[in-house]
mmCIF file of C-alpha atoms in Angstrom:
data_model
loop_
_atom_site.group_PDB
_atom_site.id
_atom_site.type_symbol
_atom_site.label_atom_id
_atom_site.label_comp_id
_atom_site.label_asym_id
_atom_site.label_seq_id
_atom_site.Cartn_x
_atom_site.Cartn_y
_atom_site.Cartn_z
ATOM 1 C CA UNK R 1 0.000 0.000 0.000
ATOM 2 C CA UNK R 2 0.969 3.023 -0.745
ATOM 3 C CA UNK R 3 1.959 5.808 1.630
ATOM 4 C CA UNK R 4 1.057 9.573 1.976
ATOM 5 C CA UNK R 5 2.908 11.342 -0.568
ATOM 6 C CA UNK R 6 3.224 15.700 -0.785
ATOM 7 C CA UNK R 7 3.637 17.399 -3.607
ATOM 8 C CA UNK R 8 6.061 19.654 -4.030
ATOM 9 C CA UNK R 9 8.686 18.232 -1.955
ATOM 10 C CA UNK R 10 10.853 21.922 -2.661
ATOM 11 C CA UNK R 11 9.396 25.020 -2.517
ATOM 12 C CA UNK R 12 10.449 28.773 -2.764
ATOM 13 C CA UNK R 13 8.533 31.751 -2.764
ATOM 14 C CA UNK R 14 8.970 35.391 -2.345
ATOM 15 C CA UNK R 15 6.951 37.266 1.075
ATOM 16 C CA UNK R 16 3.719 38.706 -0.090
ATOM 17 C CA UNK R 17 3.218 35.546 -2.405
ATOM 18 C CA UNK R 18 0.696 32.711 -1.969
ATOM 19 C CA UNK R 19 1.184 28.843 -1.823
ATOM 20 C CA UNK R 20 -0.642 26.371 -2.259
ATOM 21 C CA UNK R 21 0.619 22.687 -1.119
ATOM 22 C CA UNK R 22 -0.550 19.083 -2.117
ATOM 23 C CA UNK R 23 -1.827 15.555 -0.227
ATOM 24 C CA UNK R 24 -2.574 12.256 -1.140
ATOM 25 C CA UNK R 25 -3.673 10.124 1.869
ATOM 26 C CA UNK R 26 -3.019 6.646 2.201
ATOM 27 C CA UNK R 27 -5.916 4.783 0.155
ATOM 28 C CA UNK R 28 -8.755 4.311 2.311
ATOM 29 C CA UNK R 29 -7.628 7.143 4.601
ATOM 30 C CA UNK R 30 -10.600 10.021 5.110
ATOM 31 C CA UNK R 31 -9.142 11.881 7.204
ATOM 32 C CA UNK R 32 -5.797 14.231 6.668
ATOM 33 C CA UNK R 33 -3.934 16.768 9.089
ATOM 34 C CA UNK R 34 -1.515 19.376 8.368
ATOM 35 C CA UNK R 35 1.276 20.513 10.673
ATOM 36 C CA UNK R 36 3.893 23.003 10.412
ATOM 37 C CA UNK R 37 7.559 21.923 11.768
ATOM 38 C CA UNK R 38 10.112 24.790 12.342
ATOM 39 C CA UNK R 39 13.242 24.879 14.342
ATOM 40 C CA UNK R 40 11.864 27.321 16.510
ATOM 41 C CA UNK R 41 8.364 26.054 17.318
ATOM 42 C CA UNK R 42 8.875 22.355 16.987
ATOM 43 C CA UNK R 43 5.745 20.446 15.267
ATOM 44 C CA UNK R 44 2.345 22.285 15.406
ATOM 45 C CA UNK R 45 -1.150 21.331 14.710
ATOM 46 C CA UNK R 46 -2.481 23.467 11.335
ATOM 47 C CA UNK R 47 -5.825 21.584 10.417
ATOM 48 C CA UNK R 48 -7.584 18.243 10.095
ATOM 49 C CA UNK R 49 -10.023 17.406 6.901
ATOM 50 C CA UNK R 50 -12.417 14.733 7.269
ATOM 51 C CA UNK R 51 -15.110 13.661 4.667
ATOM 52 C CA UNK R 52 -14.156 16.917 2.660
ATOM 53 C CA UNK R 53 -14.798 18.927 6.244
ATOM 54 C CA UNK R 54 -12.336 20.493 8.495
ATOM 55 C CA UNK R 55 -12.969 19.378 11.921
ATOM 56 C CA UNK R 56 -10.238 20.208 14.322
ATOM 57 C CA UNK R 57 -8.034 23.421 13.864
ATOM 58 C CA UNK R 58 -5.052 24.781 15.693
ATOM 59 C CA UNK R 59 -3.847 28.233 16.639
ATOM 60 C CA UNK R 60 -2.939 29.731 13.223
ATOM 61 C CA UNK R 61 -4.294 33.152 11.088
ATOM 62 C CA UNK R 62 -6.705 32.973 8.586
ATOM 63 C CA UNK R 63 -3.808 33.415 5.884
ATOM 64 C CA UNK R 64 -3.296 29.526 6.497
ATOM 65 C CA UNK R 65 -6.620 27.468 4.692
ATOM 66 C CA UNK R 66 -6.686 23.956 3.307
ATOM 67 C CA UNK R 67 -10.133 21.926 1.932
ATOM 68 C CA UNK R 68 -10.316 17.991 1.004
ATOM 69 C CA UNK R 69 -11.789 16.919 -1.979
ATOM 70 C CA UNK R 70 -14.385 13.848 -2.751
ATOM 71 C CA UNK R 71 -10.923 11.511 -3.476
ATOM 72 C CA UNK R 72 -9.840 12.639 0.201
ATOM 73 C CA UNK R 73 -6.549 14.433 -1.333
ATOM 74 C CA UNK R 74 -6.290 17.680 0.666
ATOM 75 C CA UNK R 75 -4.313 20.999 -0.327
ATOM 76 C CA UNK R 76 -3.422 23.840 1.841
ATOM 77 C CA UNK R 77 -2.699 26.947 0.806
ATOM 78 C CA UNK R 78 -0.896 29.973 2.254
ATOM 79 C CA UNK R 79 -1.351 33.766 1.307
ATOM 80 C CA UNK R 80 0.452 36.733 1.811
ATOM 81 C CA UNK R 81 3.605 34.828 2.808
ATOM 82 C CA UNK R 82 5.640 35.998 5.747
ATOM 83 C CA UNK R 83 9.157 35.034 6.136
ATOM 84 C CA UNK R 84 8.037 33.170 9.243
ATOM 85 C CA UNK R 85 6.125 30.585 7.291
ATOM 86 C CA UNK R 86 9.415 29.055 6.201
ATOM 87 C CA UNK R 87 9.183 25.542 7.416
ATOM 88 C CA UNK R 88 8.625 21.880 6.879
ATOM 89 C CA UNK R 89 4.580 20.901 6.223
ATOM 90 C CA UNK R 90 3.879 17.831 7.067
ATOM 91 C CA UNK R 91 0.646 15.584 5.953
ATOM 92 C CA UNK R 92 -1.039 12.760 7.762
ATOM 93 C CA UNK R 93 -3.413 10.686 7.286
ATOM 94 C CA UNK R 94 -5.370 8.468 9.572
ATOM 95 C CA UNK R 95 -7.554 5.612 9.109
ATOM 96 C CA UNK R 96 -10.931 4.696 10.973
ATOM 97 C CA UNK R 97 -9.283 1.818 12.481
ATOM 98 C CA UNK R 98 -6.747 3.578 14.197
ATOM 99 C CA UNK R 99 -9.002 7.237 14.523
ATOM 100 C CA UNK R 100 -10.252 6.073 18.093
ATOM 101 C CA UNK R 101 -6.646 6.743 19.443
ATOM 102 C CA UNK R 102 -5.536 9.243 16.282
ATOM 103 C CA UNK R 103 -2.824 7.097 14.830
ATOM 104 C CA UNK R 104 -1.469 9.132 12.175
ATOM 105 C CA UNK R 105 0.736 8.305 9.061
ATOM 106 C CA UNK R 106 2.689 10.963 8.067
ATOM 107 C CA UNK R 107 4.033 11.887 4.482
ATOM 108 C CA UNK R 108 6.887 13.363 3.625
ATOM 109 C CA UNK R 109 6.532 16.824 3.488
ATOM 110 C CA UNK R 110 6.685 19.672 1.620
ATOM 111 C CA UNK R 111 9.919 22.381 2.326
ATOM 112 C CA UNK R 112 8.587 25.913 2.133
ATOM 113 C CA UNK R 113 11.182 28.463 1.712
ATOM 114 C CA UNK R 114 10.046 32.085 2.091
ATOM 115 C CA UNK R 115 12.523 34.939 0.394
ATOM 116 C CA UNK B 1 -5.103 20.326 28.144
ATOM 117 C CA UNK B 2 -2.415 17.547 26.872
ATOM 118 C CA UNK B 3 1.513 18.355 26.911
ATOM 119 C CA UNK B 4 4.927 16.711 25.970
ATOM 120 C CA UNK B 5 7.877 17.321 27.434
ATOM 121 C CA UNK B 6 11.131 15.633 25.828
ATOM 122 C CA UNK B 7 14.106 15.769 28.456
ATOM 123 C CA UNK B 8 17.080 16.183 26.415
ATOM 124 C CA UNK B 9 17.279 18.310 23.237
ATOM 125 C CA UNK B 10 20.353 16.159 22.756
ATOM 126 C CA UNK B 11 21.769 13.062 23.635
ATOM 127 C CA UNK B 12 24.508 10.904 22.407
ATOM 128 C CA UNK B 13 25.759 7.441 22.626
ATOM 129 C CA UNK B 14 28.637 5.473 21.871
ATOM 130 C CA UNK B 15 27.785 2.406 18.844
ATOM 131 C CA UNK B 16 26.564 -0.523 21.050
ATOM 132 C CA UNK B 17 25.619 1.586 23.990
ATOM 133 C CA UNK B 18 21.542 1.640 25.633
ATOM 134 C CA UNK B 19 19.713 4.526 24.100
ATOM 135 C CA UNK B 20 17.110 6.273 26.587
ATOM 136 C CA UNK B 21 15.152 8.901 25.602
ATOM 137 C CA UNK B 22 12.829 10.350 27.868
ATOM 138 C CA UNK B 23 9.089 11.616 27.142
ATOM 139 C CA UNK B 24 7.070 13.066 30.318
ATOM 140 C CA UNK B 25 3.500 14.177 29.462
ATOM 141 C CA UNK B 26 0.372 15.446 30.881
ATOM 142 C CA UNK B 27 -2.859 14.523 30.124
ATOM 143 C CA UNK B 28 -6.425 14.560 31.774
ATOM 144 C CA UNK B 29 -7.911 11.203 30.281
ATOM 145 C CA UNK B 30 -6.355 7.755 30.019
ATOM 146 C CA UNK B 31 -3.433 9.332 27.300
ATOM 147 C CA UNK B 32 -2.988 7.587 23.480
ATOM 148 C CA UNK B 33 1.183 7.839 23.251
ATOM 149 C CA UNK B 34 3.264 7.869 20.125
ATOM 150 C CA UNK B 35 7.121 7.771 19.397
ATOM 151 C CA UNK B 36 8.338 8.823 16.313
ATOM 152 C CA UNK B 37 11.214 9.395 14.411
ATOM 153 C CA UNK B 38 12.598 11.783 11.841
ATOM 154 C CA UNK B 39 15.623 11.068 9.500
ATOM 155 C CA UNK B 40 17.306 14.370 7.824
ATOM 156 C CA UNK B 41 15.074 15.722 4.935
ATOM 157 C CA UNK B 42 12.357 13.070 5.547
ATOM 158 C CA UNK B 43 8.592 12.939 7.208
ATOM 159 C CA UNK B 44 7.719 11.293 10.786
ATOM 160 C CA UNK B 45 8.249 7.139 11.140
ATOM 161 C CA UNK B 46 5.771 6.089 13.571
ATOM 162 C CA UNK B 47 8.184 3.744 15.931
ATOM 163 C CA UNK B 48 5.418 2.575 18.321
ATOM 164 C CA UNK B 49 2.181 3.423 20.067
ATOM 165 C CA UNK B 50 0.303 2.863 23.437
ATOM 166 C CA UNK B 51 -3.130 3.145 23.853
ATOM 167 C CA UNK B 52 -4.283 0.014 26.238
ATOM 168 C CA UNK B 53 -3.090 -2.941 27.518
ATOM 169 C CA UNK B 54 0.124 -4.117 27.875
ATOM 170 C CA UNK B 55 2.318 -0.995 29.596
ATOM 171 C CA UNK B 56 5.750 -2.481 27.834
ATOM 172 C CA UNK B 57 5.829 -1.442 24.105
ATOM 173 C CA UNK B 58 7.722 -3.063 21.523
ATOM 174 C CA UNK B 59 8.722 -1.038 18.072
ATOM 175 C CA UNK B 60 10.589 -1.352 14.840
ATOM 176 C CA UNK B 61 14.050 -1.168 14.739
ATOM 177 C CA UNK B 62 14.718 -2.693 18.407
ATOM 178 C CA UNK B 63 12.845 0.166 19.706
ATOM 179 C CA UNK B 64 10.586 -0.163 23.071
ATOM 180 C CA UNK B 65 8.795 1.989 25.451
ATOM 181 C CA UNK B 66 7.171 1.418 28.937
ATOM 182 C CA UNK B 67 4.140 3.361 29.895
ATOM 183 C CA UNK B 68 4.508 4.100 33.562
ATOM 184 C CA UNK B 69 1.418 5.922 34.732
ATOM 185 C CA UNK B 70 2.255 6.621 38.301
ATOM 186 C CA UNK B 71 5.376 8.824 36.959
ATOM 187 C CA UNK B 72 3.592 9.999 33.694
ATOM 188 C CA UNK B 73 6.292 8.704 32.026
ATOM 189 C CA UNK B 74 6.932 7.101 28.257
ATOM 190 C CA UNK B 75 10.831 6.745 28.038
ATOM 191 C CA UNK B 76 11.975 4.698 24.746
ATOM 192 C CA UNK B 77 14.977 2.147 24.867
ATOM 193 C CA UNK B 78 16.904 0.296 22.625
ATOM 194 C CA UNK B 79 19.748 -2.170 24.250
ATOM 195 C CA UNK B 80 22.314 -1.206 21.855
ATOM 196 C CA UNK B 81 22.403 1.614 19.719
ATOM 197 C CA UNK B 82 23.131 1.459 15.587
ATOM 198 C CA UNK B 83 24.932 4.035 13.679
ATOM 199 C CA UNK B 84 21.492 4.405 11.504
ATOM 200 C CA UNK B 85 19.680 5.058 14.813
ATOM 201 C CA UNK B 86 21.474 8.696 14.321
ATOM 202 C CA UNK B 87 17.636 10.940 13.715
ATOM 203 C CA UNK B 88 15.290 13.108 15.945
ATOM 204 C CA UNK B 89 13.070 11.725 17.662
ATOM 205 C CA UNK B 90 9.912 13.078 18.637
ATOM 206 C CA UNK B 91 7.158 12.131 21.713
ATOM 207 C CA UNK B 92 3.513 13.281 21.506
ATOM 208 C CA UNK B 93 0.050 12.469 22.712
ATOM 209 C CA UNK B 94 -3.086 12.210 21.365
ATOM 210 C CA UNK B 95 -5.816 15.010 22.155
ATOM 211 C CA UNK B 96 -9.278 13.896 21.110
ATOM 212 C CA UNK B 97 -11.719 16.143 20.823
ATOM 213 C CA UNK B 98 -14.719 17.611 18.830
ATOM 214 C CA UNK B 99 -14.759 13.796 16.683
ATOM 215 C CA UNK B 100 -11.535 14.370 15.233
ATOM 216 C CA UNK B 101 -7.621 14.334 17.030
ATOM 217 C CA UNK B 102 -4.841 16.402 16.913
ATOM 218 C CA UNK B 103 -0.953 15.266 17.686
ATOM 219 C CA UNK B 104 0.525 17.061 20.343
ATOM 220 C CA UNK B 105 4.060 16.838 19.940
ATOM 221 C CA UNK B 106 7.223 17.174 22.355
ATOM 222 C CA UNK B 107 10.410 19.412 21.328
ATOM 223 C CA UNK B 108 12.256 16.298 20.283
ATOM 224 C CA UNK B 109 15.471 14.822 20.692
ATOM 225 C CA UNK B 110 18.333 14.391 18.190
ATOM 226 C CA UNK B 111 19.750 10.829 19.162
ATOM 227 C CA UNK B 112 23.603 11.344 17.748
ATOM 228 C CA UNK B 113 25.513 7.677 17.870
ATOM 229 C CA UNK B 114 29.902 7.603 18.201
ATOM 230 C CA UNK B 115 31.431 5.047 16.393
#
């Protein structure tokens, strides 16, 4: 089987720009979660998607939005980039199985560099 | 509200040596715990999980964790460390709420092993 795979794996952008980053969840998987890794701030919670609905977000502006489509591959997307949103997005993806205790699976992520 | 802490931004071992890496957390309901690990330029390896039963974990890679509730402790061994064991590795707890779950990750440690 498959795992989660991100697309781009490289990214650079200039501040002021927008972004938008790409998901594929393990087959089977409906629900996806995005976190940002950065030296400073370690791994934090962005947003979870479930049946095409976000259901669980964390502590970040509005600039920061994602959605899920019918296939359960998820995008989020970043506008008006700030220097600070240089970091590491990760993707995972859970199954129902393993959602009572939020196993996640986690791709491989996408490196955003801001200029 | 759930927390990590990871004692240790930093440990190393000699090739051969035990590798203990400690993971304290805080939680308000019976916690869901997760080890991870993350190789240079690469997403999160789930390494092993508790979420009932059995308090003594067993992993990939030689890996193993003990659940010790009285001490809110999740420390992960391995008897004798590899040169690929070399990666950051990262604690965290599951926080279920509002149907969905959210990771809530420690500051990691960067496991360095001496030849």
């Amino acid at each position: 089987k498959a795992g989660v795979t991100q697309t781009p794996r490289y990214l650079i952008k200039t501040r002021g720009q927008q972004v938008t980053l790409s998901c594929s969840p393990i087959s089977g998987h409906r629900s996806v979660s995005w976190y940002q890794q950065t030296p400073g701030q370690g791994l934090q919670f962005l947003f979870e998607y479930f049946s095409e609905t976000q259901r669980n977000k964390g502590n970040f502006p509005g600039r920061f939005s994602g959605r899920q489509f019918s296939n359960s591959r998820s995008e989020m997307n970043v506008s008006t980039l700030e220097l600070g949103d240089s970091a590491l997005y990760l993707c995972a993806s859970k199954g129902l199985a393993a959602s009572s205790y939020n196993e996640q699976f986690f791709g491989p992520g996408t490196r955003l560099t801001v200029l | 509200a759930q927390s990590v802490t990871q004692l240790g931004s930093h440990v190393s071992v000699s090739e051969g040596a035990l590798v203990l890496l400690r993971c304290n957390y805080s939680s308000s309901v019976p916690p869901y715990l997760f080890w991870y690990v993350q190789y240079p330029n690469q997403g999160l390896q789930l390494l092993l999980k508790y979420t009932t039963g059995a308090t003594l974990v067993k992993g990939i890679n030689g890996f193993e964790a003990e659940f010790k509730k009285s001490e809110t402790s999740f420390h992960l061994t391995k008897p004798s460390a590899h040169m690929s064991d070399a990666a950051e590795y990262f604690c965290a707890v599951s926080d279920l709420g509002n149907q969905g779950g959210k990771l809530i990750f420690g500051q990691g440690t960067e496991l360095s092993v001496k030849p």
